[in-house]
Structure formats: structure tokens, C-alpha cells
mmCIF file of N, CA, C and O in Angstrom:
data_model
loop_
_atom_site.group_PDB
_atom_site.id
_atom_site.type_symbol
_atom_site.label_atom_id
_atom_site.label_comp_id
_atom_site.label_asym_id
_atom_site.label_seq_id
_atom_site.Cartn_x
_atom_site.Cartn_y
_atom_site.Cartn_z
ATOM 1 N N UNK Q 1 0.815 -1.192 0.000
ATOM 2 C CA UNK Q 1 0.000 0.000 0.000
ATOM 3 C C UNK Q 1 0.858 1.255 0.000
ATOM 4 O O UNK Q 1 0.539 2.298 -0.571
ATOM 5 N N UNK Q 2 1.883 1.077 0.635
ATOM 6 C CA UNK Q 2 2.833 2.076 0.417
ATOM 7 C C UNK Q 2 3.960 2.207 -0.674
ATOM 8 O O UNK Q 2 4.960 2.912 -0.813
ATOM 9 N N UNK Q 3 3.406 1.311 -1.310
ATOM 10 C CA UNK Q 3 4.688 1.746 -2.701
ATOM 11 C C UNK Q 3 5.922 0.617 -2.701
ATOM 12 O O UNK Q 3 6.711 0.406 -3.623
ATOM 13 N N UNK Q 4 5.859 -0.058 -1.376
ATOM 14 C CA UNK Q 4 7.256 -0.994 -1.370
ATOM 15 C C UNK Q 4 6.838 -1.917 -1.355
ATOM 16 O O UNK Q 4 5.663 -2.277 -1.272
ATOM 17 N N UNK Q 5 8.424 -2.837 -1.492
ATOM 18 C CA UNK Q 5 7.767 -3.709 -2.348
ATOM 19 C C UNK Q 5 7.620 -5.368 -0.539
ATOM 20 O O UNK Q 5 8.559 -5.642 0.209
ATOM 21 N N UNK Q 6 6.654 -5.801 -0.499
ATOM 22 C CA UNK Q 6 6.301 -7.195 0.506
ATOM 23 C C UNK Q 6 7.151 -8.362 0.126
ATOM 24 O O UNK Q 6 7.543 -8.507 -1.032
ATOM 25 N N UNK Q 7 7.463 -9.258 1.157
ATOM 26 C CA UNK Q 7 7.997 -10.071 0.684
ATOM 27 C C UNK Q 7 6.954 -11.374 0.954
ATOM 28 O O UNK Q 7 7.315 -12.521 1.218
ATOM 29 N N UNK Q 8 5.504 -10.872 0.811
ATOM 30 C CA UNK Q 8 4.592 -11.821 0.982
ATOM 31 C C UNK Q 8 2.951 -11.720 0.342
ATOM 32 O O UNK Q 8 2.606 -10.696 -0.250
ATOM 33 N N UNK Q 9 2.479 -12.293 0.433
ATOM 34 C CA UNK Q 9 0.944 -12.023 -0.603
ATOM 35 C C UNK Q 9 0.008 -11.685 0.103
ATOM 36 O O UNK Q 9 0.182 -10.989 1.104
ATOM 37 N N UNK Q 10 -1.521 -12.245 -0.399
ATOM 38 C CA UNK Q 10 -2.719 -12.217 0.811
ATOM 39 C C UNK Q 10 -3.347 -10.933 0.196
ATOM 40 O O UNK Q 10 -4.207 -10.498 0.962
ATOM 41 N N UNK Q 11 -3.182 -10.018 -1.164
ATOM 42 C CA UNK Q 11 -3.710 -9.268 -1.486
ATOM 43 C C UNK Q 11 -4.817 -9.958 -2.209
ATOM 44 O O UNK Q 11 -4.993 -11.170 -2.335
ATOM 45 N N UNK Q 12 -5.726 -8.696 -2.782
ATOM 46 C CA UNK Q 12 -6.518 -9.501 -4.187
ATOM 47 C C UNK Q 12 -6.675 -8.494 -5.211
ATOM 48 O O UNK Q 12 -7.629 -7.789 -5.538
ATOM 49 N N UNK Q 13 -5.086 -8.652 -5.774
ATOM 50 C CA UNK Q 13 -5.309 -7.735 -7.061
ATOM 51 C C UNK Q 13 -5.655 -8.575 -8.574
ATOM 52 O O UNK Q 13 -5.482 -9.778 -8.770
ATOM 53 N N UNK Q 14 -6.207 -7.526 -9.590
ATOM 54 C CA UNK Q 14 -7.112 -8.112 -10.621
ATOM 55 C C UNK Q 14 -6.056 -7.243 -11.627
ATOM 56 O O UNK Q 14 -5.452 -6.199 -11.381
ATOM 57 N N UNK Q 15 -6.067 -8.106 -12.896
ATOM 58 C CA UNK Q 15 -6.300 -7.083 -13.840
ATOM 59 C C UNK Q 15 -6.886 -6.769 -15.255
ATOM 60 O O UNK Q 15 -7.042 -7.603 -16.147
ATOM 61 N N UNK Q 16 -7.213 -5.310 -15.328
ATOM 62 C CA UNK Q 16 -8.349 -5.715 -16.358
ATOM 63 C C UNK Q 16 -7.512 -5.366 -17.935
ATOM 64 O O UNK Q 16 -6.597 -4.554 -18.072
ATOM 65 N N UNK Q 17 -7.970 -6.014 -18.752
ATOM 66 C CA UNK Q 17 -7.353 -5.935 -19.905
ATOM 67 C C UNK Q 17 -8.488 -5.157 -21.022
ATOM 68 O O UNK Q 17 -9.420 -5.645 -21.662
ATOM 69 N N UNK Q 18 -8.038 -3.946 -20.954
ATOM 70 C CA UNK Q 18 -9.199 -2.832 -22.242
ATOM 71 C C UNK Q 18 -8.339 -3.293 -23.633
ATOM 72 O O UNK Q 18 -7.217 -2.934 -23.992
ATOM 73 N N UNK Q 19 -9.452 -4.377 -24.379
ATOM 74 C CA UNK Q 19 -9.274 -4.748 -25.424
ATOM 75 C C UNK Q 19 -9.229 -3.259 -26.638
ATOM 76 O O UNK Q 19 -9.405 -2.089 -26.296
ATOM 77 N N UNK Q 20 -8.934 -3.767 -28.119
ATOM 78 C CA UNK Q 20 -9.063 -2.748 -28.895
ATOM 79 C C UNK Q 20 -10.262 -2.243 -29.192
ATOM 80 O O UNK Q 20 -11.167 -2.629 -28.452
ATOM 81 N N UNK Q 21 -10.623 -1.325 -30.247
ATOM 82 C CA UNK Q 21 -12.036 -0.845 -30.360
ATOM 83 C C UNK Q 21 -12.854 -1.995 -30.724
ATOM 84 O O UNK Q 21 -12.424 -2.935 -31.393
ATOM 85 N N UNK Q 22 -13.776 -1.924 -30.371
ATOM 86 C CA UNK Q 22 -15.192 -3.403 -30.727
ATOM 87 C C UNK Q 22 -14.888 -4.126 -30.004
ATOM 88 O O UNK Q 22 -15.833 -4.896 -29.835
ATOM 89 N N UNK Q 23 -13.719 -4.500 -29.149
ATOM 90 C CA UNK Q 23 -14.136 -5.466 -28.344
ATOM 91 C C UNK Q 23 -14.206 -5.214 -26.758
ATOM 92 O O UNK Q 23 -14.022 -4.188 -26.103
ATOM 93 N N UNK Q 24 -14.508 -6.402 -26.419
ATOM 94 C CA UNK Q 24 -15.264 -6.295 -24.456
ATOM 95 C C UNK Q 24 -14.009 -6.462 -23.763
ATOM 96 O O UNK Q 24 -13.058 -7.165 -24.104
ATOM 97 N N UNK Q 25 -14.154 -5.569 -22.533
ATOM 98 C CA UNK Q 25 -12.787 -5.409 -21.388
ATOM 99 C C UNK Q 25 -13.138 -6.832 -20.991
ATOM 100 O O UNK Q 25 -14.155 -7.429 -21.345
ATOM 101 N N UNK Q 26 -11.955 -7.406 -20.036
ATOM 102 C CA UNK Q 26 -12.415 -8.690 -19.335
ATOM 103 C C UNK Q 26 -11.213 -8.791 -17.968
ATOM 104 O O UNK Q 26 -10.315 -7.949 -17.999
ATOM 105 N N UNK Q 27 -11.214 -9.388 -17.283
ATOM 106 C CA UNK Q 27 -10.054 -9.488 -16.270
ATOM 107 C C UNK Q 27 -9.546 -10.630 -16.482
ATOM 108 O O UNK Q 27 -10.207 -11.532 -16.997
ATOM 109 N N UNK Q 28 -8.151 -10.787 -16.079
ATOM 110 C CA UNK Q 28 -6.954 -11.626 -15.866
ATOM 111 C C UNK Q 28 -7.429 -12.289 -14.550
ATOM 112 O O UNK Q 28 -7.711 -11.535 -13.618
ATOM 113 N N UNK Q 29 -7.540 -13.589 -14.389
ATOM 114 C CA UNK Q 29 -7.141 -14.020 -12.950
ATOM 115 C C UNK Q 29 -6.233 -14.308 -12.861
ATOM 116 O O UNK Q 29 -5.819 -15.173 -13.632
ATOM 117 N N UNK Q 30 -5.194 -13.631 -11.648
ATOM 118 C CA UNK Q 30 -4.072 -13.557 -10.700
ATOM 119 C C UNK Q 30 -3.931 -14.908 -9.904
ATOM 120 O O UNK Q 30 -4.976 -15.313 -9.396
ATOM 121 N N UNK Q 31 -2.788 -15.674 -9.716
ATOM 122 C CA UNK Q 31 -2.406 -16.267 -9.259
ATOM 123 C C UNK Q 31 -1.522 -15.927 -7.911
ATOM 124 O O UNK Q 31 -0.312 -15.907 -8.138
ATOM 125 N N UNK Q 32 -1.869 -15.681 -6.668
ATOM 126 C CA UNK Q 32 -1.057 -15.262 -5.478
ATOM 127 C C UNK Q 32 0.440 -16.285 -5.448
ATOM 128 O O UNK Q 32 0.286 -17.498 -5.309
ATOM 129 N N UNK Q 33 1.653 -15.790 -5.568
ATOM 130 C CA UNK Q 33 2.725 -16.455 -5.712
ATOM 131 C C UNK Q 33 3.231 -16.733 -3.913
ATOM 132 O O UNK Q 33 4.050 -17.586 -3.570
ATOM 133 N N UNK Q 34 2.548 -15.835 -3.020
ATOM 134 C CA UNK Q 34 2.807 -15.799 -1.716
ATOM 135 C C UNK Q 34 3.978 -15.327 -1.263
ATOM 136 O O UNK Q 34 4.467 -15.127 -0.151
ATOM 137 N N UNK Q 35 4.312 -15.198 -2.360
ATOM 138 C CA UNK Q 35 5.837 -13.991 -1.996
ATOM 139 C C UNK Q 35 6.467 -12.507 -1.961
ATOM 140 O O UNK Q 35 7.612 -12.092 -1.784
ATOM 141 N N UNK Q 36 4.601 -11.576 -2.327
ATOM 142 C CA UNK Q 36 4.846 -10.604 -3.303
ATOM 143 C C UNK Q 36 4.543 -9.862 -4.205
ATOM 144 O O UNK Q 36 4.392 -8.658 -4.414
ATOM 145 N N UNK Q 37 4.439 -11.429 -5.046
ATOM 146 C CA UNK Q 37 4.098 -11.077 -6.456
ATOM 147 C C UNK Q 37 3.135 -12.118 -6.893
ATOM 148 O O UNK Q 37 3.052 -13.137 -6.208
ATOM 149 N N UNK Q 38 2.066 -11.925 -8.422
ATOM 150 C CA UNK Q 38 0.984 -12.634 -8.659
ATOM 151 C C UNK Q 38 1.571 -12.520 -10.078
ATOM 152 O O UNK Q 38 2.296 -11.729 -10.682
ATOM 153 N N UNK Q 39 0.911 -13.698 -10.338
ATOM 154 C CA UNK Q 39 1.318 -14.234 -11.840
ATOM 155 C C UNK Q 39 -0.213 -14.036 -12.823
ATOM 156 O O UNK Q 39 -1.071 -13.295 -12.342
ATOM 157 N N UNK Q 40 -0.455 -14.621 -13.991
ATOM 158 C CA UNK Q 40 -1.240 -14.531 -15.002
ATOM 159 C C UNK Q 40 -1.260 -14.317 -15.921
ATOM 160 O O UNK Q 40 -0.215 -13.800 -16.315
ATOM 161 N N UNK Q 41 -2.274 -14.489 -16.893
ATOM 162 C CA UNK Q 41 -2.060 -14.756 -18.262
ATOM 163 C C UNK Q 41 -3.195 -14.447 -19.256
ATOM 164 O O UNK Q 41 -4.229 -15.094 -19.090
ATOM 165 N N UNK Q 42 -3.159 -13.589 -20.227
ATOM 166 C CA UNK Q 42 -4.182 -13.254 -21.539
ATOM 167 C C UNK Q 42 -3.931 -13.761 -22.777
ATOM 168 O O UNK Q 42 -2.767 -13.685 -23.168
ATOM 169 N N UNK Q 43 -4.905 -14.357 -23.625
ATOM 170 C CA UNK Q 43 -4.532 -15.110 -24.668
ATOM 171 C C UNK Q 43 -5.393 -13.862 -25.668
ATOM 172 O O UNK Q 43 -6.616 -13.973 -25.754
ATOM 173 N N UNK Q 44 -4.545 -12.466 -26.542
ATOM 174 C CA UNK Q 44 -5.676 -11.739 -27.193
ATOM 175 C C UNK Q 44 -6.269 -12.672 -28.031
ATOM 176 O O UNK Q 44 -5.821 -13.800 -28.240
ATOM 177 N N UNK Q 45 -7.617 -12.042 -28.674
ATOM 178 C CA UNK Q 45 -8.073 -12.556 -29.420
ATOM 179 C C UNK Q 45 -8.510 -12.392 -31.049
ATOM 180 O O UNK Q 45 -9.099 -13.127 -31.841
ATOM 181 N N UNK Q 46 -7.730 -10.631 -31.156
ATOM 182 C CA UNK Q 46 -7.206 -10.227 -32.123
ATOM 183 C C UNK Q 46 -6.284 -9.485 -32.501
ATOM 184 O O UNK Q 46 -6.200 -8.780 -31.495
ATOM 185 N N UNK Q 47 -5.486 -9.082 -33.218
ATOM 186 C CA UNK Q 47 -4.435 -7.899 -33.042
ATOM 187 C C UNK Q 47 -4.653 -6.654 -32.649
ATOM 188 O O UNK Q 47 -5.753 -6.741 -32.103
ATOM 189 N N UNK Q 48 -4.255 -5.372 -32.565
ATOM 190 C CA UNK Q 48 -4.198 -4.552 -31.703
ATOM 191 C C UNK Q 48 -3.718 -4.016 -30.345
ATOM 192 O O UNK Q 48 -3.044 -4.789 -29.665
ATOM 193 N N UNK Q 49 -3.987 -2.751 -29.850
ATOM 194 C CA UNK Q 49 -3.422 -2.237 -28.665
ATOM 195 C C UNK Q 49 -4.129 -3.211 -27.874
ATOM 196 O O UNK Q 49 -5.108 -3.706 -28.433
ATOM 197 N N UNK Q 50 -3.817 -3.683 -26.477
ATOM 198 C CA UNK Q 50 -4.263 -3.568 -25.738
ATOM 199 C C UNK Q 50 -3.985 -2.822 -24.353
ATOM 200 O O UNK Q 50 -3.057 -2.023 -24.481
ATOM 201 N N UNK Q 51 -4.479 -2.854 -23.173
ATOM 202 C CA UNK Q 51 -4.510 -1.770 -22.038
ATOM 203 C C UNK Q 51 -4.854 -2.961 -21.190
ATOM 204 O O UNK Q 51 -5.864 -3.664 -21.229
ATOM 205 N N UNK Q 52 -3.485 -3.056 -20.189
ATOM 206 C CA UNK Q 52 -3.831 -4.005 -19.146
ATOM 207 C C UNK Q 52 -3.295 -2.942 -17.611
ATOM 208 O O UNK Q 52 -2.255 -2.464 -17.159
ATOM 209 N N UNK Q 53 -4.515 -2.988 -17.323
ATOM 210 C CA UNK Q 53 -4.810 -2.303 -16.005
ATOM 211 C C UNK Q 53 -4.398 -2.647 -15.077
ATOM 212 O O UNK Q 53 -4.756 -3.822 -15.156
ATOM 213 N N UNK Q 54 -3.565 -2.538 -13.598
ATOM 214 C CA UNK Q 54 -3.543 -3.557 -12.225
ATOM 215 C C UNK Q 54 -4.600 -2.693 -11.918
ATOM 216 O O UNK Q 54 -4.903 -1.779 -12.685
ATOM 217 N N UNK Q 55 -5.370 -2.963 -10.537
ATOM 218 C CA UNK Q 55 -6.551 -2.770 -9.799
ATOM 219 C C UNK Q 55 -6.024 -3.465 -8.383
ATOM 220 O O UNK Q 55 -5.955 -4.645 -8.040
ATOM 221 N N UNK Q 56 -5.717 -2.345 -7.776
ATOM 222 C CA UNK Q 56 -5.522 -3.205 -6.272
ATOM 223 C C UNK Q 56 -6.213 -2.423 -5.303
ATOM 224 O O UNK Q 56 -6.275 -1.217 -5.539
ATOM 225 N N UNK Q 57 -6.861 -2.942 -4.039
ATOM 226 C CA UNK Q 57 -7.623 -2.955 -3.422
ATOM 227 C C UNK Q 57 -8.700 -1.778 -3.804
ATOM 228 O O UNK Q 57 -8.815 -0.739 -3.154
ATOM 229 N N UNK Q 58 -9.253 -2.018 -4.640
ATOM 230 C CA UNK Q 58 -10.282 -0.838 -5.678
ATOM 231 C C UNK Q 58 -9.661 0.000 -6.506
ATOM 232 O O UNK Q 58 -10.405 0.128 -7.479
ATOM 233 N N UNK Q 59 -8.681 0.652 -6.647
ATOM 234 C CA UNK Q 59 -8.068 1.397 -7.426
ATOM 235 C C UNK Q 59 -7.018 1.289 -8.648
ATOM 236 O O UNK Q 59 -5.872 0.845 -8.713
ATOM 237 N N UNK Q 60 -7.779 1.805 -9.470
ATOM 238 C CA UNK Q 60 -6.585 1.302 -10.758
ATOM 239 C C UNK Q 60 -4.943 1.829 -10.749
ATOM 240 O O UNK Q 60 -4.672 2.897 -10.200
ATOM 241 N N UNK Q 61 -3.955 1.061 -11.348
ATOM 242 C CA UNK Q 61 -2.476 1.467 -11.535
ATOM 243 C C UNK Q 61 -2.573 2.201 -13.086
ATOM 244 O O UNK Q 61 -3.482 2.431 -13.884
ATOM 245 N N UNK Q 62 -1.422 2.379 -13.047
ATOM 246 C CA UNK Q 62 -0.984 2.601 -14.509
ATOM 247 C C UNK Q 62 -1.156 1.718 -15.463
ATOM 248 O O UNK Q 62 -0.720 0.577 -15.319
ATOM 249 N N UNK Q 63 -1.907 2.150 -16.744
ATOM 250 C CA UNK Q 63 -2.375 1.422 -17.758
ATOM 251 C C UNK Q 63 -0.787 0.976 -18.175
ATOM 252 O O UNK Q 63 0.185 1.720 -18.308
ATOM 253 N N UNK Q 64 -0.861 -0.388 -18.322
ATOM 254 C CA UNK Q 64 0.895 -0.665 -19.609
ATOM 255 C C UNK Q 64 -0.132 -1.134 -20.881
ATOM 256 O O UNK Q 64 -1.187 -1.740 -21.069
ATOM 257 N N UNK Q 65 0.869 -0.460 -21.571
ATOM 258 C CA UNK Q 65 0.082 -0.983 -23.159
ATOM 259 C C UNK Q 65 0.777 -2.175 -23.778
ATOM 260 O O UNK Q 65 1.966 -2.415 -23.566
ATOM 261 N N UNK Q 66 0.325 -2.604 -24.225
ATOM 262 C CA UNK Q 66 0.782 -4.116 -25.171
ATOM 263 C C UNK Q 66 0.402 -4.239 -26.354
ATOM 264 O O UNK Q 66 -0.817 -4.342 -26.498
ATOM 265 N N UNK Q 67 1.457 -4.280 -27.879
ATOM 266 C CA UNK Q 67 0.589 -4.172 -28.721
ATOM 267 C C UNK Q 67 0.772 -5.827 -29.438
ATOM 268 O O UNK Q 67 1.720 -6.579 -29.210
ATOM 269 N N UNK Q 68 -0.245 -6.082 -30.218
ATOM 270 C CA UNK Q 68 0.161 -7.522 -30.550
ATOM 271 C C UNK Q 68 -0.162 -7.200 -32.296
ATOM 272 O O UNK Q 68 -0.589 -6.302 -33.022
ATOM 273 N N UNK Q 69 0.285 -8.382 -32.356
ATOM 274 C CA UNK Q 69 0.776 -8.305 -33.889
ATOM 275 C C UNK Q 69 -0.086 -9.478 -34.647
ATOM 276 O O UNK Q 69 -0.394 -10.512 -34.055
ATOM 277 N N UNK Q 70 -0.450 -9.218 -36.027
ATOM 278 C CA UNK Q 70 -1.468 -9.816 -36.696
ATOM 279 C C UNK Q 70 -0.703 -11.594 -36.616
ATOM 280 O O UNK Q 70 0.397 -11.592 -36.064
ATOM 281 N N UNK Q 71 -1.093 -12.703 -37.003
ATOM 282 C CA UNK Q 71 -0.376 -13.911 -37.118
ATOM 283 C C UNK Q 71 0.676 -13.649 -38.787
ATOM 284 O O UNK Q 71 0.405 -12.971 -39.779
ATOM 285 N N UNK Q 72 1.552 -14.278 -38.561
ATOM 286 C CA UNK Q 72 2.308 -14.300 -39.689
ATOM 287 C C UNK Q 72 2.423 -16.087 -40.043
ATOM 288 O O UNK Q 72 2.759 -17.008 -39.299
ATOM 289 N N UNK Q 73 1.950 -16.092 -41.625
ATOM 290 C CA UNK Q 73 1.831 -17.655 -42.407
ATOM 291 C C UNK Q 73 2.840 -18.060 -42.625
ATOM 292 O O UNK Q 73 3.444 -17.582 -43.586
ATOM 293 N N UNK Q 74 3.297 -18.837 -42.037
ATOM 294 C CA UNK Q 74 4.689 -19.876 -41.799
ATOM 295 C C UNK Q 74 5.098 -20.199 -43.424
ATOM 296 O O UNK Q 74 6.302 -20.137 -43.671
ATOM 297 N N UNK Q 75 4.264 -20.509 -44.443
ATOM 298 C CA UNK Q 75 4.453 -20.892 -45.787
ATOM 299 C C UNK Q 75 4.717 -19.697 -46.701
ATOM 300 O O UNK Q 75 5.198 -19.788 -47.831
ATOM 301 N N UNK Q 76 4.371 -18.627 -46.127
ATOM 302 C CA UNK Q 76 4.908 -17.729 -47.030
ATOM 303 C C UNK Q 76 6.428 -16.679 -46.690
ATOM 304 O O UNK Q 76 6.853 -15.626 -47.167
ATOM 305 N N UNK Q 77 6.860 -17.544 -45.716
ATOM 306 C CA UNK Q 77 8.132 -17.088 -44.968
ATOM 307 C C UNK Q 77 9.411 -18.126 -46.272
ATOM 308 O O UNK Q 77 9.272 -19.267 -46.712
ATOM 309 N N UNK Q 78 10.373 -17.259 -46.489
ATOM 310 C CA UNK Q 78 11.690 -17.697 -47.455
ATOM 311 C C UNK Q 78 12.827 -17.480 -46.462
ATOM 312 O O UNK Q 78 12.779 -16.693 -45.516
ATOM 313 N N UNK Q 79 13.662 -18.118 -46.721
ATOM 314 C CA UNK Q 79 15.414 -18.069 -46.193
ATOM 315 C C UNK Q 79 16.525 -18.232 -46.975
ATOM 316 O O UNK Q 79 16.542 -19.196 -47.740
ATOM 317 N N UNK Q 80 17.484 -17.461 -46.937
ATOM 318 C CA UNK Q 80 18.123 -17.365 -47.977
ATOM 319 C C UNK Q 80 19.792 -17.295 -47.222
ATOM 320 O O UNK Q 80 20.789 -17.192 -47.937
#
């Protein structure tokens, strides 16, 4: 709560991931590592920015942005 860093868990932070335009926000569930720190994981579901939020005990952090990249077709890749 004060900015430093615990060397233990027992929080319940979330975070929410603001998809690109047209699509729906959704949250990450956090895994408590009990040391600290919480783990987790987003699979997007199309390319674009996204905006993944922390949210700890009601209040949002700093948005980090993430941008992801369209799929690239393995068969139309050359090496030379």
C-alpha cells in the first residue's frame, strides 16, 4: 500500500485488460505467488493495442500498453 515492495501475498489484485475498439474489457485471474508477487495470463483474441490495467484494493495502476501483432503464415516465410 505504500509503494514498497512485501515479501509476501494475501492481497486480491485483478487485472483488467481494455481490449481494442469493438471489443469487451475482461479481467486476468491472478495467481497469489505468496511472496509478493501474482502471476497470469491473456490469450488476445485479435491484433491490436491492448490496455492491461492492475486494480488493487479498488483502485486502478498505470495502464501498460501491449501491442500484438497480426499472425504471420509460416508458408509464405523464405530463407536465404
Amino acid at each position: 500500500k505504500s509503494g514498497k515492495p512485501v515479501g509476501f501475498g494475501g492481497d486480491a489484485p485483478s487485472v483488467t485488460v481494455a481490449a481494442p475498439a469493438g471489443a469487451e474489457a475482461s479481467k486476468v485471474p491472478l495467481k497469489d505467488n505468496n511472496n509478493g508477487t501474482y502471476s497470469g495470463a491473456f490469450s488476445p483474441q485479435a491484433p491490436g493495442t491492448y490496455a492491461l490495467i492492475p486494480v488493487v484494493d479498488g483502485q486502478n495502476g498505470s495502464p501498460v500498453s501491449v501491442n500484438v501483432l497480426p499472425l504471420v503464415d509460416p508458408s509464405k516465410c523464405t530463407a536465404s
